[in-house]
Amino acid sequence: MTHKKVIVIGGGISGIKTALDLYNGGVQDTLVLEARDRLGGRLLSIQSTNSNDKRIKYDLGASWFHDALNNPLFERSIEKGNVDYYYDDGKCIYFSKDEKDISTWRFSATLDEFMAYSQFVYKQNPSKPDISLKELSEEYVQKYKDRLTQDQIKYGLASVRMWAELWQGESWDKLSAKYCFGGDHLGRNVYVKNGYVTVFNNELDELPQSYRENNIKLNTHVTTIDYTSSKYIEITTSRNEKYTCDYVVSTIPQSLLTINDLNDPCYIKWIPSLPRHISSIMPSVKFSSLGKVVLEFDSTFWPTDVERFYCITDGVPSSSSDSKSIKPWQYPTILINYHKLAGTSTLVALTQNPLSAYIEGLLGGDKDTKIWEIFQPLLQNISSLTNIPAPKRIYHTPWNNDKYARGSYSTTLVGCDDPSEVVNAFVEGIEDRVRFAGSETVDGSANGCAHGGWFSGEREANFILNMIRKERVASKL
Ligand SMILES: Cc1cc2nc3c(=O)[nH]c(=O)nc-3n(C[C@H](O)[C@H](O)[C@H](O)COP(=O)(O)OP(=O)(O)OC[C@H]3O[C@@H](n4cnc5c(N)ncnc54)[C@H](O)[C@@H]3O)c2cc1C
């Protein structure tokens, strides 16, 4: 049986950063076990088929550096010089079914005030029960309707819904009003044009080639983590291979750690079972589903100088549980204009549940037609053409049905514990030798983000390097 000092489970950004920092810290006897046949996890770039420029890619996972003032991945990309980045905070247009261009002065003050209200009411009264974001917005309107214009009520709340749903990837009638807008952001967002895979590879390539060839195993799905013995931890894979190690770092997405159906292929057997401080917070671990739909056209029929089109609805709640009766205009959407970004006739639409689940679940030959039925009326409203053409190709995200993701990233639904408690439980780990990294194990604005994963890998590598230093000191005494 192969014994390693450290085994890292998962070859996404968190796992690779853990392995890299351990390597650079002098611990090279490590192994990364990755279930998929590729590295990168929720970082997944596909080539644009609408441009001769091979650098143009679409990201089905992360595409922005968030928190540009405190994002090491962004800083390292600038140093490397091989990432095409773009501050996409230029011209934007809000539109709805009835209006093609809604001036922001008509409602933006309400958007800001409502965000402040959602923080303020829970700070002022921490025992106020958690309600959905939709309910809190109704409460706000009820309280202040005499001080708000009709536009502020209508468009302000529709924009609250849009921002919340397309940041969190979930319907606003499910999102926790208490925690939805938590985690202050540290700076602007920066779009990656040539694929987040470039950012990922910049980290990966810092590991020597021999390490990448010999110490990273693809198609290696961990099924059992046995820490019964005080001398070693035993890891078993789906092919019944066994490894032992002194430390294990699990970067398995938390969505998979909540699985308790023994027949699910991604169920992880913990021996002994997970301790109470972790199992007790599992009901608060929720993954949402931010989705993306890439629409490639022959020509550009929308304004080329606009970076983003914000489609807002009239605030009618989406019927969250019913992803079968999806209709256009039911869900807010953000459309990213690749013409402005990269000179191609492509729009990328962001979606949230239940729309993401609907699109990702479509099967059969009429799939593209059904997707186009949702977006055609919206895109008609951003064009001056009488009849817009259908896209020639459509791509979309896979995450709901991807067995190693089960959604996009963490979210907070009504009634969840404080997200910091979930983070703390995982950061505590087990017996100082079973450790957890992953973008959902960091607190604050980096939670659920690629740079959060990077921070978590740095943290866990440091933890283990410290433990090993202590072991060495103790053995000399
Ligand atoms: C649609 C979408 C949009 C996003 N947008 C942004 C954005 O703009 N900016 C941003 O910063 N972040 C964004 N994110 C989040 C970002 O992609 C993730 O936070 C980050 O990639 C997670 O990295 P990770 O290493 O923690 O997890 P993962 O990338 O999920 O890596 C975990 C790895 O573990 C593997 N694994 C799982 N189970 C097992 C097992 N049993 N055995 C072995 N291996 C296993 C998986 O295959 C995977 O490779 C987005 C995510 C999605 C899905």
Coordinates of C-alpha atoms and ligand atoms in Angstrom, one line a residue:
M1 CA 0.0 0.0 0.0
T2 CA 1.4 3.4 -1.0
H3 CA 2.0 5.7 2.0
K4 CA 2.3 9.5 1.5
K5 CA 2.8 12.3 3.9
V6 CA -0.2 14.2 2.6
I7 CA -3.0 13.1 0.3
V8 CA -5.0 15.9 -1.3
I9 CA -8.5 14.9 -2.6
G10 CA -9.6 17.0 -5.6
G11 CA -7.6 18.7 -8.4
G12 CA -9.4 22.0 -8.6
I13 CA -7.8 25.3 -7.7
S14 CA -8.0 24.5 -3.9
G15 CA -6.3 21.1 -4.3
I16 CA -3.6 22.3 -6.7
K17 CA -2.8 25.3 -4.4
T18 CA -2.5 23.0 -1.4
A19 CA -0.1 20.7 -3.3
L20 CA 1.9 23.6 -4.6
D21 CA 2.4 25.3 -1.2
L22 CA 3.3 22.0 0.4
Y23 CA 5.8 21.4 -2.4
N24 CA 7.4 24.8 -2.0
G25 CA 7.4 24.3 1.8
G26 CA 9.5 21.2 1.4
V27 CA 6.8 18.5 1.6
Q28 CA 7.0 16.8 -1.7
D29 CA 5.8 13.3 -0.6
T30 CA 2.2 14.1 -1.6
L31 CA -0.4 12.9 -3.9
V32 CA -3.4 14.6 -5.5
L33 CA -6.3 12.3 -6.3
E34 CA -8.8 13.6 -8.8
A35 CA -12.1 11.8 -9.7
R36 CA -12.6 13.4 -13.1
D37 CA -10.5 12.8 -16.3
R38 CA -9.3 16.4 -16.1
L39 CA -8.0 18.9 -13.6
G40 CA -9.7 22.3 -12.8
G41 CA -13.0 21.2 -11.2
R42 CA -15.4 24.1 -11.5
L43 CA -13.0 26.0 -13.7
L44 CA -13.9 25.0 -17.2
S45 CA -13.2 26.9 -20.4
I46 CA -14.4 26.1 -23.9
Q47 CA -13.1 27.5 -27.1
S48 CA -15.2 30.1 -28.9
T49 CA -16.5 28.7 -32.2
N50 CA -17.4 32.2 -33.4
S51 CA -14.0 33.8 -33.8
N52 CA -10.8 33.1 -35.6
D53 CA -9.0 34.4 -32.5
K54 CA -8.1 31.2 -30.7
R55 CA -7.6 33.1 -27.5
I56 CA -11.3 33.8 -27.1
K57 CA -12.9 31.3 -24.7
Y58 CA -16.2 31.0 -22.8
D59 CA -16.1 29.9 -19.2
L60 CA -18.7 27.5 -18.0
G61 CA -17.3 27.9 -14.5
A62 CA -15.7 31.1 -13.0
S63 CA -15.1 34.0 -15.4
W64 CA -14.5 37.0 -13.1
F65 CA -11.8 37.9 -10.7
H66 CA -13.9 39.2 -7.9
D67 CA -12.6 41.4 -5.1
A68 CA -10.0 42.9 -7.4
L69 CA -8.3 44.7 -4.5
N70 CA -7.6 41.5 -2.7
N71 CA -7.3 38.8 -5.3
P72 CA -4.0 37.0 -5.5
L73 CA -5.1 35.1 -8.7
F74 CA -5.6 38.4 -10.4
E75 CA -2.3 39.8 -9.2
R76 CA -0.4 36.7 -10.3
S77 CA -2.2 36.9 -13.7
I78 CA -0.9 40.4 -14.1
E79 CA 2.6 39.4 -13.2
K80 CA 2.5 36.4 -15.6
G81 CA 1.1 38.6 -18.4
N82 CA -0.7 35.8 -20.2
V83 CA -4.3 36.4 -18.9
D84 CA -6.5 38.7 -21.1
Y85 CA -8.4 40.6 -18.4
Y86 CA -11.0 43.3 -18.7
Y87 CA -12.8 45.5 -16.2
D88 CA -16.3 45.1 -17.6
D89 CA -17.9 47.9 -15.6
G90 CA -18.6 50.2 -18.6
K91 CA -21.9 50.9 -20.2
C92 CA -24.9 48.8 -19.2
I93 CA -28.6 48.9 -20.1
Y94 CA -31.5 47.8 -17.9
F95 CA -34.5 46.5 -19.8
S96 CA -37.8 44.8 -19.2
K97 CA -40.7 43.3 -21.2
D98 CA -42.2 46.8 -21.5
E99 CA -39.2 49.1 -21.7
K100 CA -36.1 48.8 -23.8
D101 CA -33.9 51.1 -21.8
I102 CA -34.8 52.0 -18.2
S103 CA -32.7 54.9 -16.9
T104 CA -31.0 53.9 -13.7
W105 CA -31.8 57.3 -12.0
R106 CA -35.4 56.1 -11.8
F107 CA -34.7 53.4 -9.3
S108 CA -31.0 52.9 -8.4
A109 CA -31.3 54.8 -5.1
T110 CA -33.8 52.2 -4.0
L111 CA -31.5 49.3 -4.9
D112 CA -28.8 50.8 -2.7
E113 CA -31.3 51.7 0.1
F114 CA -32.8 48.2 0.1
M115 CA -29.3 46.6 0.4
A116 CA -28.6 48.8 3.4
Y117 CA -32.1 48.0 4.8
S118 CA -31.4 44.2 4.6
Q119 CA -28.2 44.7 6.7
F120 CA -29.6 47.3 9.0
V121 CA -32.8 45.4 10.2
Y122 CA -30.8 42.4 11.2
K123 CA -28.1 44.4 12.9
Q124 CA -30.7 46.4 14.8
N125 CA -32.6 43.3 15.7
P126 CA -30.5 40.2 15.6
S127 CA -33.4 38.0 16.8
K128 CA -35.6 39.1 13.8
P129 CA -36.6 35.8 12.1
D130 CA -34.9 35.1 8.8
I131 CA -37.3 35.5 5.9
S132 CA -36.9 35.3 2.2
L133 CA -35.4 38.2 0.3
K134 CA -38.7 38.5 -1.6
E135 CA -40.6 38.8 1.7
L136 CA -38.1 41.3 3.1
S137 CA -38.5 43.5 0.0
E138 CA -42.3 43.4 0.5
E139 CA -41.8 44.4 4.1
Y140 CA -39.6 47.3 3.0
V141 CA -42.2 48.5 0.4
Q142 CA -45.0 48.2 3.0
K143 CA -43.0 50.3 5.5
Y144 CA -41.8 53.0 3.1
K145 CA -44.3 53.1 0.3
D146 CA -45.3 56.7 1.0
R147 CA -41.7 57.7 0.4
L148 CA -41.1 55.8 -2.8
T149 CA -42.1 56.5 -6.3
Q150 CA -43.9 53.9 -8.4
D151 CA -40.7 53.4 -10.5
Q152 CA -38.6 52.9 -7.4
I153 CA -40.9 50.2 -6.1
K154 CA -41.3 48.5 -9.5
Y155 CA -37.8 48.7 -10.9
G156 CA -35.8 49.0 -7.7
L157 CA -37.1 45.7 -6.3
A158 CA -36.8 44.0 -9.7
S159 CA -33.1 45.0 -9.7
V160 CA -32.7 43.8 -6.2
R161 CA -34.0 40.5 -7.4
M162 CA -31.8 40.4 -10.4
W163 CA -28.6 41.1 -8.5
A164 CA -29.4 38.7 -5.7
E165 CA -30.5 35.8 -8.0
L166 CA -27.6 36.2 -10.5
W167 CA -25.0 36.5 -7.8
Q168 CA -26.4 33.6 -5.7
G169 CA -27.8 31.5 -8.5
E170 CA -31.0 30.9 -6.7
S171 CA -34.6 32.2 -6.7
W172 CA -35.2 35.2 -4.3
D173 CA -38.2 33.5 -2.7
K174 CA -35.7 30.9 -1.3
L175 CA -32.7 33.2 -0.5
S176 CA -32.1 34.2 3.1
A177 CA -32.7 37.9 3.6
K178 CA -30.4 37.8 6.6
Y179 CA -27.3 36.5 4.8
C180 CA -27.9 37.2 1.1
F181 CA -26.0 40.5 0.9
G182 CA -23.3 39.6 3.5
G183 CA -19.6 39.6 2.8
D184 CA -18.5 43.0 1.7
H185 CA -16.7 43.0 -1.6
L186 CA -13.2 44.2 -1.8
G187 CA -13.0 45.9 -5.2
R188 CA -14.4 45.6 -8.6
N189 CA -14.9 42.6 -10.9
V190 CA -12.6 41.8 -13.7
Y191 CA -13.6 39.5 -16.7
V192 CA -11.2 36.9 -18.0
K193 CA -11.4 36.7 -21.8
N194 CA -9.0 33.9 -22.7
G195 CA -10.3 31.3 -20.2
Y196 CA -9.9 30.8 -16.5
V197 CA -8.1 27.7 -17.5
T198 CA -5.1 30.1 -18.1
V199 CA -5.3 31.3 -14.5
F200 CA -5.5 27.7 -13.3
N201 CA -2.6 26.5 -15.4
N202 CA -0.5 29.4 -14.1
E203 CA -0.8 27.7 -10.7
L204 CA -0.5 24.1 -11.9
D205 CA 2.6 24.9 -14.0
E206 CA 4.5 26.0 -10.9
L207 CA 4.6 22.3 -9.9
P208 CA 7.5 20.6 -11.6
Q209 CA 6.6 18.4 -14.6
S210 CA 7.8 15.3 -12.8
Y211 CA 5.4 16.0 -9.9
R212 CA 2.5 16.7 -12.3
E213 CA 3.2 13.4 -14.1
N214 CA 3.7 11.2 -11.1
N215 CA 1.9 12.7 -8.2
I216 CA -1.4 13.7 -9.7
K217 CA -3.8 10.9 -10.5
L218 CA -6.8 11.5 -12.7
N219 CA -9.8 9.2 -12.8
T220 CA -9.3 8.4 -9.1
H221 CA -12.5 8.7 -7.2
V222 CA -12.1 8.5 -3.5
T223 CA -15.0 6.6 -1.8
T224 CA -13.8 6.0 1.8
I225 CA -11.7 8.0 4.3
D226 CA -10.8 5.9 7.3
Y227 CA -9.1 7.7 10.2
T228 CA -9.7 5.0 12.8
S229 CA -6.0 4.4 13.3
S230 CA -4.0 7.0 15.1
K231 CA -1.0 6.1 13.0
Y232 CA -2.3 6.8 9.5
I233 CA -5.4 7.6 7.5
E234 CA -6.5 5.1 4.9
I235 CA -8.0 6.3 1.6
T236 CA -9.9 3.9 -0.6
T237 CA -10.9 4.6 -4.2
S238 CA -13.8 3.3 -6.4
R239 CA -11.3 0.8 -7.9
N240 CA -10.5 -0.4 -4.4
E241 CA -7.0 1.0 -4.5
K242 CA -5.8 1.9 -1.0
Y243 CA -3.4 4.6 0.1
T244 CA -2.3 5.7 3.5
C245 CA -1.2 9.1 4.7
D246 CA -0.4 11.2 7.8
Y247 CA -2.6 14.1 6.7
V248 CA -5.5 14.3 4.2
V249 CA -6.9 17.5 2.7
S250 CA -10.4 17.0 1.3
T251 CA -11.3 19.6 -1.3
I252 CA -14.4 17.7 -2.3
P253 CA -17.2 20.2 -2.8
Q254 CA -19.5 20.5 0.3
S255 CA -22.5 19.6 -1.9
L256 CA -21.1 16.1 -2.1
L257 CA -20.3 15.9 1.6
T258 CA -24.0 16.3 2.4
I259 CA -24.9 13.2 0.4
N260 CA -26.2 10.5 2.8
D261 CA -27.7 8.1 0.2
L262 CA -25.4 5.1 0.4
N263 CA -26.2 4.1 -3.2
D264 CA -25.1 7.5 -4.6
P265 CA -21.8 7.0 -6.4
C266 CA -20.4 10.1 -4.8
Y267 CA -21.3 9.1 -1.2
I268 CA -18.2 9.4 0.9
K269 CA -17.9 6.8 3.7
W270 CA -16.1 8.3 6.7
I271 CA -14.8 5.9 9.3
P272 CA -15.6 6.8 12.0
S273 CA -18.4 9.1 10.8
L274 CA -18.0 12.8 10.7
P275 CA -17.8 14.4 14.1
R276 CA -20.8 16.3 15.5
H277 CA -19.2 19.8 14.9
I278 CA -19.3 19.0 11.2
S279 CA -22.4 16.8 10.8
S280 CA -24.5 19.3 12.8
I281 CA -24.0 22.1 10.3
M282 CA -24.6 19.9 7.2
P283 CA -28.3 21.0 7.0
S284 CA -27.0 24.5 6.3
V285 CA -24.8 23.5 3.5
K286 CA -26.6 24.5 0.3
F287 CA -25.4 24.7 -3.3
S288 CA -27.2 26.9 -5.8
S289 CA -27.0 26.9 -9.5
L290 CA -25.6 29.8 -11.4
G291 CA -25.8 28.8 -15.0
K292 CA -24.6 30.2 -18.3
V293 CA -26.0 30.0 -21.8
V294 CA -23.7 30.9 -24.6
L295 CA -25.5 32.1 -27.7
E296 CA -23.4 32.4 -30.9
F297 CA -24.9 34.3 -33.8
D298 CA -23.8 35.0 -37.4
S299 CA -23.9 38.7 -36.9
T300 CA -24.4 41.3 -34.1
F301 CA -27.9 42.7 -33.9
W302 CA -27.6 44.5 -30.5
P303 CA -25.8 47.7 -29.5
T304 CA -22.1 47.0 -29.7
D305 CA -21.0 49.6 -27.2
V306 CA -23.0 48.1 -24.3
E307 CA -21.1 45.7 -22.0
R308 CA -24.0 44.2 -20.2
F309 CA -27.7 44.1 -20.7
Y310 CA -29.7 43.7 -17.4
C311 CA -33.1 42.0 -18.0
I312 CA -35.4 42.7 -15.0
T313 CA -38.8 41.2 -14.4
D314 CA -41.8 42.8 -12.7
G315 CA -40.9 41.1 -9.5
V316 CA -43.3 38.2 -9.8
P317 CA -41.7 35.3 -7.9
S318 CA -40.5 32.4 -9.9
S319 CA -42.3 29.2 -9.1
S320 CA -39.2 27.7 -7.6
S321 CA -40.2 24.1 -7.4
D322 CA -41.7 24.0 -10.9
S323 CA -38.9 23.9 -13.5
K324 CA -41.4 22.4 -16.1
S325 CA -43.5 25.5 -16.8
I326 CA -40.7 27.9 -17.6
K327 CA -41.7 30.9 -19.7
P328 CA -39.8 33.9 -21.1
W329 CA -39.6 37.0 -18.8
Q330 CA -40.2 35.0 -15.7
Y331 CA -36.5 35.3 -14.6
P332 CA -34.1 38.2 -14.5
T333 CA -31.0 37.7 -16.7
I334 CA -27.7 39.3 -17.3
L335 CA -26.4 39.2 -20.8
I336 CA -22.7 39.7 -21.4
N337 CA -21.9 41.2 -24.7
Y338 CA -18.9 39.5 -26.3
H339 CA -18.9 41.9 -29.2
K340 CA -17.8 44.6 -26.8
L341 CA -15.4 42.3 -24.9
A342 CA -13.9 40.4 -27.8
G343 CA -15.4 41.5 -31.1
T344 CA -17.5 38.3 -31.6
S345 CA -21.3 38.0 -32.2
T346 CA -21.9 36.2 -29.0
L347 CA -24.0 36.8 -25.9
V348 CA -23.6 34.9 -22.7
A349 CA -26.7 34.8 -20.5
L350 CA -26.5 34.1 -16.8
T351 CA -29.2 32.0 -15.3
Q352 CA -30.4 31.0 -11.8
N353 CA -32.4 28.1 -10.4
P354 CA -34.9 26.9 -11.4
L355 CA -34.1 28.2 -14.9
S356 CA -30.6 26.7 -14.8
A357 CA -32.0 23.3 -13.8
Y358 CA -34.5 23.5 -16.6
I359 CA -32.0 24.3 -19.2
E360 CA -29.4 21.8 -18.0
G361 CA -32.0 19.1 -17.8
L362 CA -33.3 19.5 -21.4
L363 CA -32.7 16.4 -23.6
G364 CA -33.4 15.6 -27.2
G365 CA -33.2 17.2 -30.6
D366 CA -35.4 20.2 -29.8
K367 CA -33.2 21.3 -26.8
D368 CA -31.8 24.4 -28.6
T369 CA -35.3 25.4 -29.8
K370 CA -36.6 25.3 -26.2
I371 CA -33.6 27.3 -25.0
W372 CA -34.2 29.9 -27.7
E373 CA -37.9 30.1 -26.9
I374 CA -36.8 31.5 -23.4
F375 CA -34.3 34.0 -24.7
Q376 CA -35.7 35.1 -28.1
P377 CA -38.3 37.6 -26.7
L378 CA -35.6 39.1 -24.4
L379 CA -33.1 39.6 -27.1
Q380 CA -35.7 41.0 -29.4
N381 CA -36.0 43.8 -26.9
I382 CA -32.3 44.8 -27.1
S383 CA -32.4 44.9 -30.9
S384 CA -33.7 47.4 -33.4
L385 CA -34.4 44.6 -36.0
T386 CA -38.0 43.6 -36.5
N387 CA -37.1 39.9 -36.4
I388 CA -33.8 38.8 -34.9
P389 CA -32.1 35.6 -36.2
A390 CA -31.8 32.5 -34.2
P391 CA -28.3 31.5 -32.8
K392 CA -26.2 29.2 -34.9
R393 CA -24.8 27.4 -31.8
I394 CA -25.8 27.2 -28.1
Y395 CA -23.7 26.0 -25.3
H396 CA -24.6 25.8 -21.6
T397 CA -23.3 24.9 -18.2
P398 CA -23.5 21.3 -16.9
W399 CA -23.3 21.8 -13.1
N400 CA -26.6 20.6 -11.8
N401 CA -26.1 17.2 -13.5
D402 CA -22.4 17.0 -13.0
K403 CA -21.9 14.3 -10.3
Y404 CA -18.7 15.9 -9.0
A405 CA -20.3 19.4 -8.5
R406 CA -24.1 19.1 -7.9
G407 CA -24.7 22.8 -8.4
S408 CA -22.4 25.8 -8.8
Y409 CA -21.4 27.0 -5.3
S410 CA -22.6 27.7 -1.8
T411 CA -25.6 29.9 -1.1
T412 CA -27.7 30.8 2.0
L413 CA -31.3 29.8 2.0
V414 CA -34.0 31.0 4.5
G415 CA -33.4 29.4 7.9
C416 CA -29.7 28.4 7.3
D417 CA -27.2 28.9 10.0
D418 CA -24.8 31.9 9.8
P419 CA -22.5 30.9 6.9
S420 CA -19.5 31.6 9.1
E421 CA -20.5 28.7 11.3
V422 CA -20.3 26.4 8.3
V423 CA -16.9 27.7 7.4
N424 CA -15.6 27.4 11.0
A425 CA -16.7 23.8 11.3
F426 CA -14.7 22.8 8.2
V427 CA -11.7 24.9 9.1
E428 CA -11.5 23.2 12.5
G429 CA -11.1 19.8 10.7
I430 CA -10.7 16.6 12.6
E431 CA -7.9 15.7 15.0
D432 CA -5.5 18.1 13.3
R433 CA -4.9 15.6 10.5
V434 CA -8.1 15.4 8.5
R435 CA -8.4 18.9 6.9
F436 CA -10.8 20.6 4.6
A437 CA -10.0 23.1 1.9
G438 CA -12.3 24.4 -0.9
S439 CA -13.7 27.7 -1.9
E440 CA -16.6 27.1 0.4
T441 CA -14.3 26.9 3.5
V442 CA -13.3 30.6 3.5
D443 CA -15.3 33.3 5.2
G444 CA -16.4 36.6 3.7
S445 CA -16.5 37.8 0.1
A446 CA -14.1 35.1 -1.2
N447 CA -16.5 32.3 -0.1
G448 CA -17.5 30.3 -3.2
C449 CA -15.0 32.0 -5.4
A450 CA -11.9 30.8 -7.2
H451 CA -9.6 33.0 -5.1
G452 CA -11.4 31.7 -2.0
G453 CA -10.3 28.2 -3.1
W454 CA -6.7 29.5 -3.5
F455 CA -6.8 31.1 0.0
S456 CA -8.1 27.8 1.5
G457 CA -5.2 25.8 -0.2
E458 CA -2.7 28.3 1.2
R459 CA -4.3 28.0 4.7
E460 CA -4.3 24.2 4.8
A461 CA -0.7 23.8 3.4
N462 CA 0.5 26.3 6.1
F463 CA -1.4 24.3 8.8
I464 CA 0.2 21.0 7.8
L465 CA 3.7 22.6 7.3
N466 CA 3.4 23.9 10.9
M467 CA 2.3 20.5 12.2
I468 CA 5.3 18.9 10.5
R469 CA 7.6 21.5 11.9
K470 CA 6.3 20.7 15.4
E471 CA 6.7 16.9 14.8
R472 CA 10.3 17.5 13.8
V473 CA 11.0 19.6 16.9
A474 CA 9.3 17.0 19.1
S475 CA 11.3 14.1 17.6
K476 CA 14.6 15.9 18.4
L477 CA 13.7 16.4 22.0
Ligands
LIG1 C1 -21.2 28.7 -13.2 C2 -20.2 29.2 -12.2 C3 -19.7 30.5 -12.3 C4 -18.7 30.9 -11.4 N1 -18.3 32.2 -11.4 C5 -17.2 32.5 -10.7 C6 -16.6 33.8 -10.9 O1 -16.9 34.5 -11.9 N2 -15.5 34.1 -10.1 C7 -15.1 33.3 -9.1 O2 -14.1 33.6 -8.4 N3 -15.7 32.1 -8.9 C8 -16.7 31.7 -9.7 N4 -17.3 30.4 -9.5 C9 -16.8 29.6 -8.4 C10 -15.5 28.9 -8.7 O3 -15.5 28.3 -9.9 C11 -15.3 27.9 -7.6 O4 -15.4 28.5 -6.3 C12 -13.9 27.2 -7.6 O5 -13.5 26.8 -8.9 C13 -13.9 26.0 -6.7 O6 -12.6 25.4 -6.6 P1 -12.4 24.2 -5.6 O7 -11.1 23.6 -5.9 O8 -12.7 24.6 -4.2 O9 -13.5 23.1 -6.0 P2 -13.7 22.3 -7.3 O10 -13.2 23.1 -8.5 O11 -15.1 21.8 -7.4 O12 -12.6 21.1 -7.2 C14 -12.9 20.0 -6.4 C15 -12.4 18.8 -7.2 O13 -12.7 17.6 -6.4 C16 -13.0 16.6 -7.3 N5 -13.7 15.5 -6.5 C17 -15.0 15.6 -6.1 N6 -15.3 14.4 -5.4 C18 -14.2 13.6 -5.5 C19 -13.8 12.4 -5.0 N7 -14.7 11.6 -4.3 N8 -12.6 11.9 -5.2 C20 -11.7 12.6 -5.9 N9 -11.9 13.8 -6.4 C21 -13.2 14.3 -6.2 C22 -13.8 17.2 -8.4 O14 -13.9 16.5 -9.5 C23 -13.1 18.6 -8.5 O15 -12.1 18.5 -9.5 C24 -18.2 30.0 -10.4 C25 -18.7 28.7 -10.4 C26 -19.6 28.2 -11.3 C27 -20.0 26.8 -11.3

